[in-house]
Amino acid sequence: MNYNEKSFALGSKRSIIREIFEYSKVRASELGADKVYDFSLGNPSVEPPESVTNAISELIAEFNPTALHGYTSAQGDVQTRKAVADNINKRFNLDLSADNIYMTCGAAASLSICLSAVMNDGDECVVFAPFFTEYRVFVENSGAKLVISTPEYKTLQIDVNDLESKLTSNTKALIMNSPNNPSGVVYTEEKIKQVCELLERKQKEYGHPIYLIADEPYRELVYGDIKVPYLMNYYDNTLVCYSYSKSLSLPGERIGYIAVNPKMLDAKKVYLAVCGAGRSLGYVCAPSLFQKVVARCIDAKVNIDAYKTNRDLLYDNLTAYGFDCVKPDGAFYLFVKSPLKDATAFYEKAKEHEILVVPCDDFGVKGYVRIAYCVDYKRIENSLDGFKALAEEFEL
Ligand code: PLP
């Protein structure tokens, strides 16, 4: 082989989400954008906060360009890391320092780095279905094996009994994503406590640490009085993968961080393994300008009212038509049970109404589609007749 076969396979097969997104663009050029109801991609539809756009202009005006655009320390500017650590401490009553924070190019980089930092060949990483499909790519690239824990199907919460049956002496890490993509479910504190108790017990039984990797790009996107437990407060061997892609609507700018719990066993060594993994994966440093933006806008938040309004419109109408789905408390996805056993067949049917949803067989549970509602309200409104027609077609 003149190239790496695995990389070729990854590069030549686009993710289903990207495939649908590309199709929607072609269809929009044929019919007009307002006639195609694309719900494929999790691209924020809410603008970044004004303080963020102001900070960008101020930094460009204030800074010497070579300093602004130059390399930073590999782990990130110390001022930014300190601002991040202080923010975590203030919000979750913890005691992190800048030396527990590693700035990254978003959650995808954070996850790849954490996995490379802790996994060895033959280790296993458990993910909770339904899960973000890229986990498989990141886990397998770290040399580990992906193991899927299935949920309680009624609520899409974690099934702790199933989890226990999936743990082995090879289990080295778990990835927990709450609020969840694709279900929008926020795992309850009770579930988190049960999972952490189980992991404590299994660590003792196996005689090695099991790392809990919290994937948190949607932490700030919750609707109503919902608590998203901060995993470091429940389990010492926790690494947090955070991202500003959704919380500040900056997905193209590639900025986030890893927080290593200082209470973790061998915390300093794990942090150094994180630095080493970032180095070997070629990250060099996170974007310099956006590290500085984050430091200035550490308390900024996007206005999530529009997402909540979209959620309510979509959830209320789809369930009234007879579709079956769990009401999402966070993120910006609705995870709908496909009326056909084969989610791809239902996706094709929805396509006949120019409705583009994502069939989710690769997300670890069969027979669901995902609707990303981070779109214009009008797009949802205009799609409702199509959803209603689908419900009638399938006699829901
Ligand atoms: N994890 C989950 C669950 C996601 O949904 C996404 C992006 O949609 C990512 C990680 C990657 O996000 P980022 O843009 O921060 O790399």
GROMACS .gro file of C-alpha atoms and ligand atoms in nm:
model
  412
    1MET     CA    1   0.000   0.000   0.000
    2ASN     CA    2   0.130   0.345  -0.090
    3TYR     CA    3  -0.085   0.506   0.175
    4ASN     CA    4  -0.241   0.415   0.505
    5GLU     CA    5  -0.542   0.198   0.442
    6LYS     CA    6  -0.733   0.301   0.755
    7SER     CA    7  -0.683   0.671   0.683
    8PHE     CA    8  -0.790   0.617   0.323
    9ALA     CA    9  -1.108   0.445   0.442
   10LEU     CA   10  -1.186   0.734   0.676
   11GLY     CA   11  -1.117   0.998   0.413
   12SER     CA   12  -1.306   0.831   0.132
   13LYS     CA   13  -1.625   0.767   0.327
   14ARG     CA   14  -1.775   1.093   0.444
   15SER     CA   15  -1.984   1.085   0.761
   16ILE     CA   16  -2.354   1.043   0.689
   17ILE     CA   17  -2.416   1.388   0.841
   18ARG     CA   18  -2.177   1.554   0.596
   19GLU     CA   19  -2.323   1.349   0.311
   20ILE     CA   20  -2.674   1.479   0.385
   21PHE     CA   21  -2.549   1.835   0.433
   22GLU     CA   22  -2.383   1.826   0.087
   23TYR     CA   23  -2.704   1.685  -0.064
   24SER     CA   24  -2.906   1.967   0.097
   25LYS     CA   25  -2.687   2.227  -0.072
   26VAL     CA   26  -2.743   2.069  -0.413
   27ARG     CA   27  -3.117   2.044  -0.349
   28ALA     CA   28  -3.135   2.406  -0.226
   29SER     CA   29  -2.970   2.523  -0.550
   30GLU     CA   30  -3.238   2.333  -0.746
   31LEU     CA   31  -3.548   2.426  -0.544
   32GLY     CA   32  -3.449   2.736  -0.347
   33ALA     CA   33  -3.313   2.730   0.008
   34ASP     CA   34  -3.656   2.792   0.165
   35LYS     CA   35  -3.798   2.474   0.009
   36VAL     CA   36  -3.541   2.239   0.164
   37TYR     CA   37  -3.564   2.159   0.536
   38ASP     CA   38  -3.213   2.061   0.627
   39PHE     CA   39  -3.176   1.940   0.988
   40SER     CA   40  -2.848   1.758   0.941
   41LEU     CA   41  -2.568   1.962   1.091
   42GLY     CA   42  -2.504   2.084   1.447
   43ASN     CA   43  -2.383   2.425   1.332
   44PRO     CA   44  -2.499   2.692   1.581
   45SER     CA   45  -2.762   2.927   1.439
   46VAL     CA   46  -2.727   3.179   1.721
   47GLU     CA   47  -2.463   3.451   1.688
   48PRO     CA   48  -2.162   3.466   1.920
   49PRO     CA   49  -2.215   3.709   2.211
   50GLU     CA   50  -2.138   4.072   2.133
   51SER     CA   51  -1.857   4.068   2.390
   52VAL     CA   52  -1.681   3.806   2.176
   53THR     CA   53  -1.694   4.005   1.853
   54ASN     CA   54  -1.590   4.317   2.048
   55ALA     CA   55  -1.297   4.132   2.206
   56ILE     CA   56  -1.175   4.021   1.862
   57SER     CA   57  -1.167   4.382   1.736
   58GLU     CA   58  -1.010   4.512   2.059
   59LEU     CA   59  -0.737   4.250   2.057
   60ILE     CA   60  -0.650   4.325   1.695
   61ALA     CA   61  -0.630   4.696   1.776
   62GLU     CA   62  -0.439   4.656   2.102
   63PHE     CA   63  -0.187   4.383   2.036
   64ASN     CA   64   0.133   4.379   1.844
   65PRO     CA   65   0.041   4.147   1.551
   66THR     CA   66   0.340   3.919   1.594
   67ALA     CA   67   0.245   3.866   1.959
   68LEU     CA   68  -0.122   3.825   1.877
   69HIS     CA   69  -0.072   3.571   1.601
   70GLY     CA   70   0.244   3.403   1.728
   71TYR     CA   71   0.283   3.058   1.884
   72THR     CA   72   0.178   3.031   2.246
   73SER     CA   73   0.309   2.778   2.498
   74ALA     CA   74   0.209   2.430   2.383
   75GLN     CA   75  -0.038   2.398   2.672
   76GLY     CA   76  -0.175   2.750   2.608
   77ASP     CA   77  -0.122   3.105   2.738
   78VAL     CA   78  -0.090   3.100   3.115
   79GLN     CA   79  -0.337   3.391   3.150
   80THR     CA   80  -0.599   3.197   2.954
   81ARG     CA   81  -0.540   2.877   3.148
   82LYS     CA   82  -0.568   3.070   3.472
   83ALA     CA   83  -0.891   3.235   3.360
   84VAL     CA   84  -1.033   2.893   3.269
   85ALA     CA   85  -0.923   2.735   3.599
   86ASP     CA   86  -1.070   3.027   3.800
   87ASN     CA   87  -1.396   2.998   3.609
   88ILE     CA   88  -1.423   2.625   3.683
   89ASN     CA   89  -1.338   2.682   4.050
   90LYS     CA   90  -1.596   2.957   4.085
   91ARG     CA   91  -1.873   2.761   3.918
   92PHE     CA   92  -1.809   2.416   4.062
   93ASN     CA   93  -1.637   2.490   4.389
   94LEU     CA   94  -1.309   2.325   4.293
   95ASP     CA   95  -0.941   2.405   4.326
   96LEU     CA   96  -0.777   2.383   3.983
   97SER     CA   97  -0.475   2.584   3.873
   98ALA     CA   98  -0.349   2.688   3.531
   99ASP     CA   99  -0.132   2.375   3.540
  100ASN     CA  100  -0.441   2.154   3.524
  101ILE     CA  101  -0.561   2.315   3.200
  102TYR     CA  102  -0.446   2.239   2.846
  103MET     CA  103  -0.590   2.458   2.568
  104THR     CA  104  -0.703   2.271   2.256
  105CYS     CA  105  -0.857   2.310   1.911
  106GLY     CA  106  -1.206   2.222   2.039
  107ALA     CA  107  -1.364   1.911   2.189
  108ALA     CA  108  -1.265   1.683   1.900
  109ALA     CA  109  -0.899   1.762   1.966
  110SER     CA  110  -0.955   1.739   2.343
  111LEU     CA  111  -1.100   1.390   2.306
  112SER     CA  112  -0.828   1.264   2.069
  113ILE     CA  113  -0.560   1.401   2.301
  114CYS     CA  114  -0.714   1.255   2.619
  115LEU     CA  115  -0.756   0.915   2.457
  116SER     CA  116  -0.399   0.909   2.328
  117ALA     CA  117  -0.283   1.026   2.670
  118VAL     CA  118  -0.440   0.743   2.868
  119MET     CA  119  -0.504   0.448   2.635
  120ASN     CA  120  -0.264   0.172   2.544
  121ASP     CA  121  -0.306  -0.088   2.269
  122GLY     CA  122  -0.567  -0.344   2.371
  123ASP     CA  123  -0.740  -0.115   2.624
  124GLU     CA  124  -1.113  -0.066   2.600
  125CYS     CA  125  -1.312   0.257   2.606
  126VAL     CA  126  -1.683   0.244   2.686
  127VAL     CA  127  -1.920   0.490   2.523
  128PHE     CA  128  -2.287   0.537   2.609
  129ALA     CA  129  -2.530   0.491   2.322
  130PRO     CA  130  -2.657   0.692   2.152
  131PHE     CA  131  -2.317   0.853   2.098
  132PHE     CA  132  -2.140   1.103   1.871
  133THR     CA  133  -2.013   0.885   1.585
  134GLU     CA  134  -1.666   1.037   1.577
  135TYR     CA  135  -1.592   0.863   1.908
  136ARG     CA  136  -1.526   0.545   1.713
  137VAL     CA  137  -1.265   0.724   1.501
  138PHE     CA  138  -1.092   0.884   1.799
  139VAL     CA  139  -1.095   0.569   2.014
  140GLU     CA  140  -0.968   0.338   1.741
  141ASN     CA  141  -0.699   0.588   1.645
  142SER     CA  142  -0.569   0.572   2.002
  143GLY     CA  143  -0.517   0.196   1.962
  144ALA     CA  144  -0.807   0.109   2.190
  145LYS     CA  145  -1.129  -0.082   2.129
  146LEU     CA  146  -1.469   0.088   2.141
  147VAL     CA  147  -1.728  -0.083   2.362
  148ILE     CA  148  -2.090   0.031   2.349
  149SER     CA  149  -2.316   0.046   2.653
  150THR     CA  150  -2.684   0.053   2.554
  151PRO     CA  151  -2.927   0.292   2.728
  152GLU     CA  152  -3.260   0.253   2.905
  153TYR     CA  153  -3.461   0.292   2.589
  154LYS     CA  154  -3.760   0.470   2.741
  155THR     CA  155  -3.555   0.760   2.878
  156LEU     CA  156  -3.223   0.722   2.691
  157GLN     CA  157  -3.053   0.756   3.030
  158ILE     CA  158  -2.756   0.533   3.117
  159ASP     CA  159  -2.842   0.170   3.194
  160VAL     CA  160  -2.605   0.103   3.482
  161ASN     CA  161  -2.664  -0.274   3.471
  162ASP     CA  162  -2.571  -0.281   3.105
  163LEU     CA  163  -2.264  -0.071   3.182
  164GLU     CA  164  -2.153  -0.314   3.450
  165SER     CA  165  -2.184  -0.602   3.202
  166LYS     CA  166  -1.956  -0.416   2.958
  167LEU     CA  167  -1.672  -0.342   3.200
  168THR     CA  168  -1.369  -0.574   3.189
  169SER     CA  169  -1.017  -0.566   3.326
  170ASN     CA  170  -0.924  -0.402   2.992
  171THR     CA  171  -1.157  -0.106   3.051
  172LYS     CA  172  -0.937   0.202   3.081
  173ALA     CA  173  -1.177   0.486   3.003
  174LEU     CA  174  -1.537   0.590   2.948
  175ILE     CA  175  -1.662   0.885   2.748
  176MET     CA  176  -1.969   1.054   2.891
  177ASN     CA  177  -2.145   1.323   2.689
  178SER     CA  178  -2.418   1.519   2.866
  179PRO     CA  179  -2.613   1.712   2.740
  180ASN     CA  180  -2.601   1.444   2.478
  181ASN     CA  181  -2.557   1.451   2.105
  182PRO     CA  182  -2.775   1.305   1.949
  183SER     CA  183  -3.050   1.267   2.215
  184GLY     CA  184  -3.040   1.602   2.398
  185VAL     CA  185  -3.074   1.404   2.722
  186VAL     CA  186  -2.900   1.531   3.036
  187TYR     CA  187  -2.788   1.243   3.258
  188THR     CA  188  -2.937   1.273   3.605
  189GLU     CA  189  -2.726   1.318   3.916
  190GLU     CA  190  -2.857   0.986   4.042
  191LYS     CA  191  -2.724   0.805   3.734
  192ILE     CA  192  -2.390   0.983   3.758
  193LYS     CA  193  -2.356   0.876   4.121
  194GLN     CA  194  -2.438   0.516   4.032
  195VAL     CA  195  -2.186   0.514   3.748
  196CYS     CA  196  -1.915   0.666   3.968
  197GLU     CA  197  -1.978   0.417   4.250
  198LEU     CA  198  -1.953   0.134   4.001
  199LEU     CA  199  -1.628   0.271   3.857
  200GLU     CA  200  -1.476   0.312   4.205
  201ARG     CA  201  -1.557  -0.052   4.277
  202LYS     CA  202  -1.421  -0.174   3.944
  203GLN     CA  203  -1.099   0.028   3.979
  204LYS     CA  204  -1.033  -0.153   4.305
  205GLU     CA  205  -1.123  -0.490   4.158
  206TYR     CA  206  -0.901  -0.445   3.850
  207GLY     CA  207  -0.620  -0.265   4.035
  208HIS     CA  208  -0.584   0.018   3.782
  209PRO     CA  209  -0.749   0.353   3.717
  210ILE     CA  210  -1.052   0.387   3.492
  211TYR     CA  211  -1.070   0.738   3.351
  212LEU     CA  212  -1.396   0.919   3.303
  213ILE     CA  213  -1.372   1.154   3.006
  214ALA     CA  214  -1.647   1.416   3.016
  215ASP     CA  215  -1.724   1.546   2.666
  216GLU     CA  216  -1.891   1.881   2.734
  217PRO     CA  217  -1.945   2.096   2.426
  218TYR     CA  218  -2.313   2.138   2.522
  219ARG     CA  219  -2.273   2.208   2.895
  220GLU     CA  220  -2.415   2.561   2.865
  221LEU     CA  221  -2.704   2.462   2.637
  222VAL     CA  222  -2.973   2.351   2.882
  223TYR     CA  223  -3.334   2.462   2.895
  224GLY     CA  224  -3.503   2.536   3.223
  225ASP     CA  225  -3.387   2.453   3.568
  226ILE     CA  226  -3.172   2.153   3.477
  227LYS     CA  227  -2.855   2.066   3.663
  228VAL     CA  228  -2.565   1.921   3.465
  229PRO     CA  229  -2.347   1.755   3.730
  230TYR     CA  230  -1.976   1.845   3.703
  231LEU     CA  231  -1.807   1.506   3.699
  232MET     CA  232  -1.492   1.610   3.887
  233ASN     CA  233  -1.715   1.657   4.191
  234TYR     CA  234  -1.822   1.293   4.175
  235TYR     CA  235  -1.515   1.106   4.054
  236ASP     CA  236  -1.145   1.183   4.096
  237ASN     CA  237  -1.014   1.022   3.777
  238THR     CA  238  -1.200   1.268   3.556
  239LEU     CA  239  -1.077   1.461   3.253
  240VAL     CA  240  -1.307   1.728   3.113
  241CYS     CA  241  -1.310   1.800   2.738
  242TYR     CA  242  -1.468   2.141   2.692
  243SER     CA  243  -1.530   2.342   2.379
  244TYR     CA  244  -1.643   2.694   2.292
  245SER     CA  245  -1.785   2.572   1.957
  246LYS     CA  246  -2.143   2.575   2.083
  247SER     CA  247  -2.121   2.769   2.410
  248LEU     CA  248  -1.987   3.077   2.226
  249SER     CA  249  -2.098   2.977   1.872
  250LEU     CA  250  -1.737   2.956   1.749
  251PRO     CA  251  -1.712   2.611   1.586
  252GLY     CA  252  -1.490   2.726   1.301
  253GLU     CA  253  -1.239   2.893   1.529
  254ARG     CA  254  -1.136   2.565   1.698
  255ILE     CA  255  -1.099   2.651   2.063
  256GLY     CA  256  -1.154   2.449   2.378
  257TYR     CA  257  -0.960   2.288   2.660
  258ILE     CA  258  -0.885   1.980   2.866
  259ALA     CA  259  -0.911   2.005   3.245
  260VAL     CA  260  -0.726   1.734   3.438
  261ASN     CA  261  -0.866   1.684   3.786
  262PRO     CA  262  -0.584   1.764   4.032
  263LYS     CA  263  -0.729   1.498   4.264
  264MET     CA  264  -0.670   1.228   4.004
  265LEU     CA  265  -0.419   0.954   4.076
  266ASP     CA  266  -0.086   1.066   3.921
  267ALA     CA  267  -0.252   1.391   3.807
  268LYS     CA  268   0.079   1.557   3.713
  269LYS     CA  269   0.187   1.257   3.507
  270VAL     CA  270  -0.150   1.238   3.331
  271TYR     CA  271  -0.122   1.610   3.253
  272LEU     CA  272   0.223   1.549   3.104
  273ALA     CA  273   0.080   1.259   2.902
  274VAL     CA  274  -0.184   1.505   2.774
  275CYS     CA  275   0.095   1.746   2.671
  276GLY     CA  276   0.280   1.458   2.503
  277ALA     CA  277  -0.032   1.338   2.319
  278GLY     CA  278  -0.098   1.693   2.193
  279ARG     CA  279   0.260   1.705   2.073
  280SER     CA  280   0.255   1.368   1.898
  281LEU     CA  281  -0.078   1.448   1.731
  282GLY     CA  282   0.082   1.767   1.594
  283TYR     CA  283  -0.139   2.026   1.762
  284VAL     CA  284   0.151   2.263   1.851
  285CYS     CA  285  -0.084   2.507   2.030
  286ALA     CA  286  -0.447   2.617   2.024
  287PRO     CA  287  -0.529   2.926   1.812
  288SER     CA  288  -0.356   3.222   1.973
  289LEU     CA  289  -0.617   3.491   1.899
  290PHE     CA  290  -0.901   3.279   2.033
  291GLN     CA  291  -0.714   3.183   2.348
  292LYS     CA  292  -0.703   3.556   2.423
  293VAL     CA  293  -1.069   3.602   2.328
  294VAL     CA  294  -1.170   3.324   2.566
  295ALA     CA  295  -0.969   3.477   2.850
  296ARG     CA  296  -1.150   3.809   2.802
  297CYS     CA  297  -1.496   3.656   2.760
  298ILE     CA  298  -1.475   3.381   3.018
  299ASP     CA  299  -1.823   3.452   3.157
  300ALA     CA  300  -1.990   3.518   2.821
  301LYS     CA  301  -2.276   3.298   2.703
  302VAL     CA  302  -2.481   3.275   2.387
  303ASN     CA  303  -2.849   3.352   2.412
  304ILE     CA  304  -3.012   3.010   2.399
  305ASP     CA  305  -3.372   3.137   2.391
  306ALA     CA  306  -3.394   3.069   2.018
  307TYR     CA  307  -3.289   2.706   2.065
  308LYS     CA  308  -3.548   2.660   2.337
  309THR     CA  309  -3.822   2.811   2.120
  310ASN     CA  310  -3.718   2.581   1.835
  311ARG     CA  311  -3.716   2.280   2.063
  312ASP     CA  312  -4.064   2.353   2.190
  313LEU     CA  313  -4.208   2.410   1.843
  314LEU     CA  314  -4.059   2.089   1.706
  315TYR     CA  315  -4.118   1.867   2.008
  316ASP     CA  316  -4.476   1.985   2.069
  317ASN     CA  317  -4.581   1.941   1.707
  318LEU     CA  318  -4.401   1.616   1.633
  319THR     CA  319  -4.534   1.447   1.945
  320ALA     CA  320  -4.884   1.581   1.866
  321TYR     CA  321  -4.856   1.416   1.523
  322GLY     CA  322  -4.768   1.089   1.698
  323PHE     CA  323  -4.389   1.076   1.670
  324ASP     CA  324  -4.212   0.919   1.964
  325CYS     CA  325  -3.918   1.103   2.121
  326VAL     CA  326  -3.770   1.197   2.458
  327LYS     CA  327  -3.805   1.571   2.533
  328PRO     CA  328  -3.448   1.704   2.515
  329ASP     CA  329  -3.333   1.909   2.814
  330GLY     CA  330  -3.018   2.028   2.642
  331ALA     CA  331  -2.801   2.053   2.328
  332PHE     CA  332  -2.997   2.123   2.009
  333TYR     CA  333  -3.104   1.784   1.882
  334LEU     CA  334  -3.428   1.587   1.883
  335PHE     CA  335  -3.384   1.211   1.866
  336VAL     CA  336  -3.692   1.060   1.709
  337LYS     CA  337  -3.794   0.697   1.688
  338SER     CA  338  -3.820   0.604   1.324
  339PRO     CA  339  -4.169   0.479   1.234
  340LEU     CA  340  -3.991   0.227   1.010
  341LYS     CA  341  -3.756  -0.029   1.159
  342ASP     CA  342  -3.494   0.082   0.913
  343ALA     CA  343  -3.403   0.443   0.995
  344THR     CA  344  -3.241   0.490   0.653
  345ALA     CA  345  -3.566   0.390   0.482
  346PHE     CA  346  -3.748   0.652   0.691
  347TYR     CA  347  -3.482   0.910   0.604
  348GLU     CA  348  -3.555   0.837   0.235
  349LYS     CA  349  -3.929   0.884   0.296
  350ALA     CA  350  -3.869   1.215   0.476
  351LYS     CA  351  -3.651   1.323   0.185
  352GLU     CA  352  -3.954   1.297  -0.044
  353HIS     CA  353  -4.095   1.590   0.161
  354GLU     CA  354  -3.757   1.772   0.136
  355ILE     CA  355  -3.702   1.704   0.506
  356LEU     CA  356  -3.344   1.603   0.578
  357VAL     CA  357  -3.288   1.422   0.906
  358VAL     CA  358  -2.995   1.198   1.001
  359PRO     CA  359  -3.051   0.821   1.027
  360CYS     CA  360  -2.868   0.717   1.342
  361ASP     CA  361  -2.772   0.353   1.304
  362ASP     CA  362  -2.404   0.450   1.348
  363PHE     CA  363  -2.485   0.619   1.682
  364GLY     CA  364  -2.508   0.285   1.864
  365VAL     CA  365  -2.886   0.239   1.866
  366LYS     CA  366  -3.095   0.125   1.571
  367GLY     CA  367  -3.415   0.281   1.443
  368TYR     CA  368  -3.377   0.651   1.527
  369VAL     CA  369  -3.324   0.972   1.335
  370ARG     CA  370  -3.168   1.294   1.462
  371ILE     CA  371  -3.310   1.637   1.393
  372ALA     CA  372  -3.069   1.925   1.456
  373TYR     CA  373  -3.292   2.220   1.548
  374CYS     CA  374  -3.017   2.482   1.552
  375VAL     CA  375  -3.181   2.638   1.247
  376ASP     CA  376  -3.411   2.931   1.164
  377TYR     CA  377  -3.750   2.910   1.336
  378LYS     CA  378  -3.910   2.955   0.991
  379ARG     CA  379  -3.742   2.639   0.862
  380ILE     CA  380  -3.905   2.437   1.139
  381GLU     CA  381  -4.241   2.606   1.088
  382ASN     CA  382  -4.233   2.540   0.714
  383SER     CA  383  -4.133   2.177   0.761
  384LEU     CA  384  -4.426   2.090   0.988
  385ASP     CA  385  -4.668   2.007   0.705
  386GLY     CA  386  -4.415   1.755   0.578
  387PHE     CA  387  -4.377   1.595   0.921
  388LYS     CA  388  -4.756   1.582   0.954
  389ALA     CA  389  -4.786   1.414   0.615
  390LEU     CA  390  -4.522   1.160   0.719
  391ALA     CA  391  -4.712   1.085   1.040
  392GLU     CA  392  -5.028   1.029   0.838
  393GLU     CA  393  -4.844   0.812   0.587
  394PHE     CA  394  -4.722   0.587   0.870
  395GLU     CA  395  -5.053   0.606   1.059
  396LEU     CA  396  -4.893   0.724   1.383
  397PLP     N1  397  -1.845   1.599   2.099
  397PLP     C1  398  -1.974   1.608   2.062
  397PLP     C2  399  -2.074   1.530   2.138
  397PLP     C3  400  -2.012   1.689   1.955
  397PLP     O1  401  -2.140   1.696   1.920
  397PLP     C4  402  -1.912   1.762   1.886
  397PLP     C5  403  -1.948   1.845   1.770
  397PLP     O2  404  -2.057   1.853   1.725
  397PLP     C6  405  -1.779   1.749   1.928
  397PLP     C7  406  -1.750   1.668   2.035
  397PLP     C8  407  -1.671   1.823   1.860
  397PLP     O3  408  -1.685   1.958   1.883
  397PLP     P1  409  -1.571   2.065   1.854
  397PLP     O4  410  -1.623   2.155   1.750
  397PLP     O5  411  -1.551   2.134   1.983
  397PLP     O6  412  -1.450   1.990   1.813
   0.00000   0.00000   0.00000
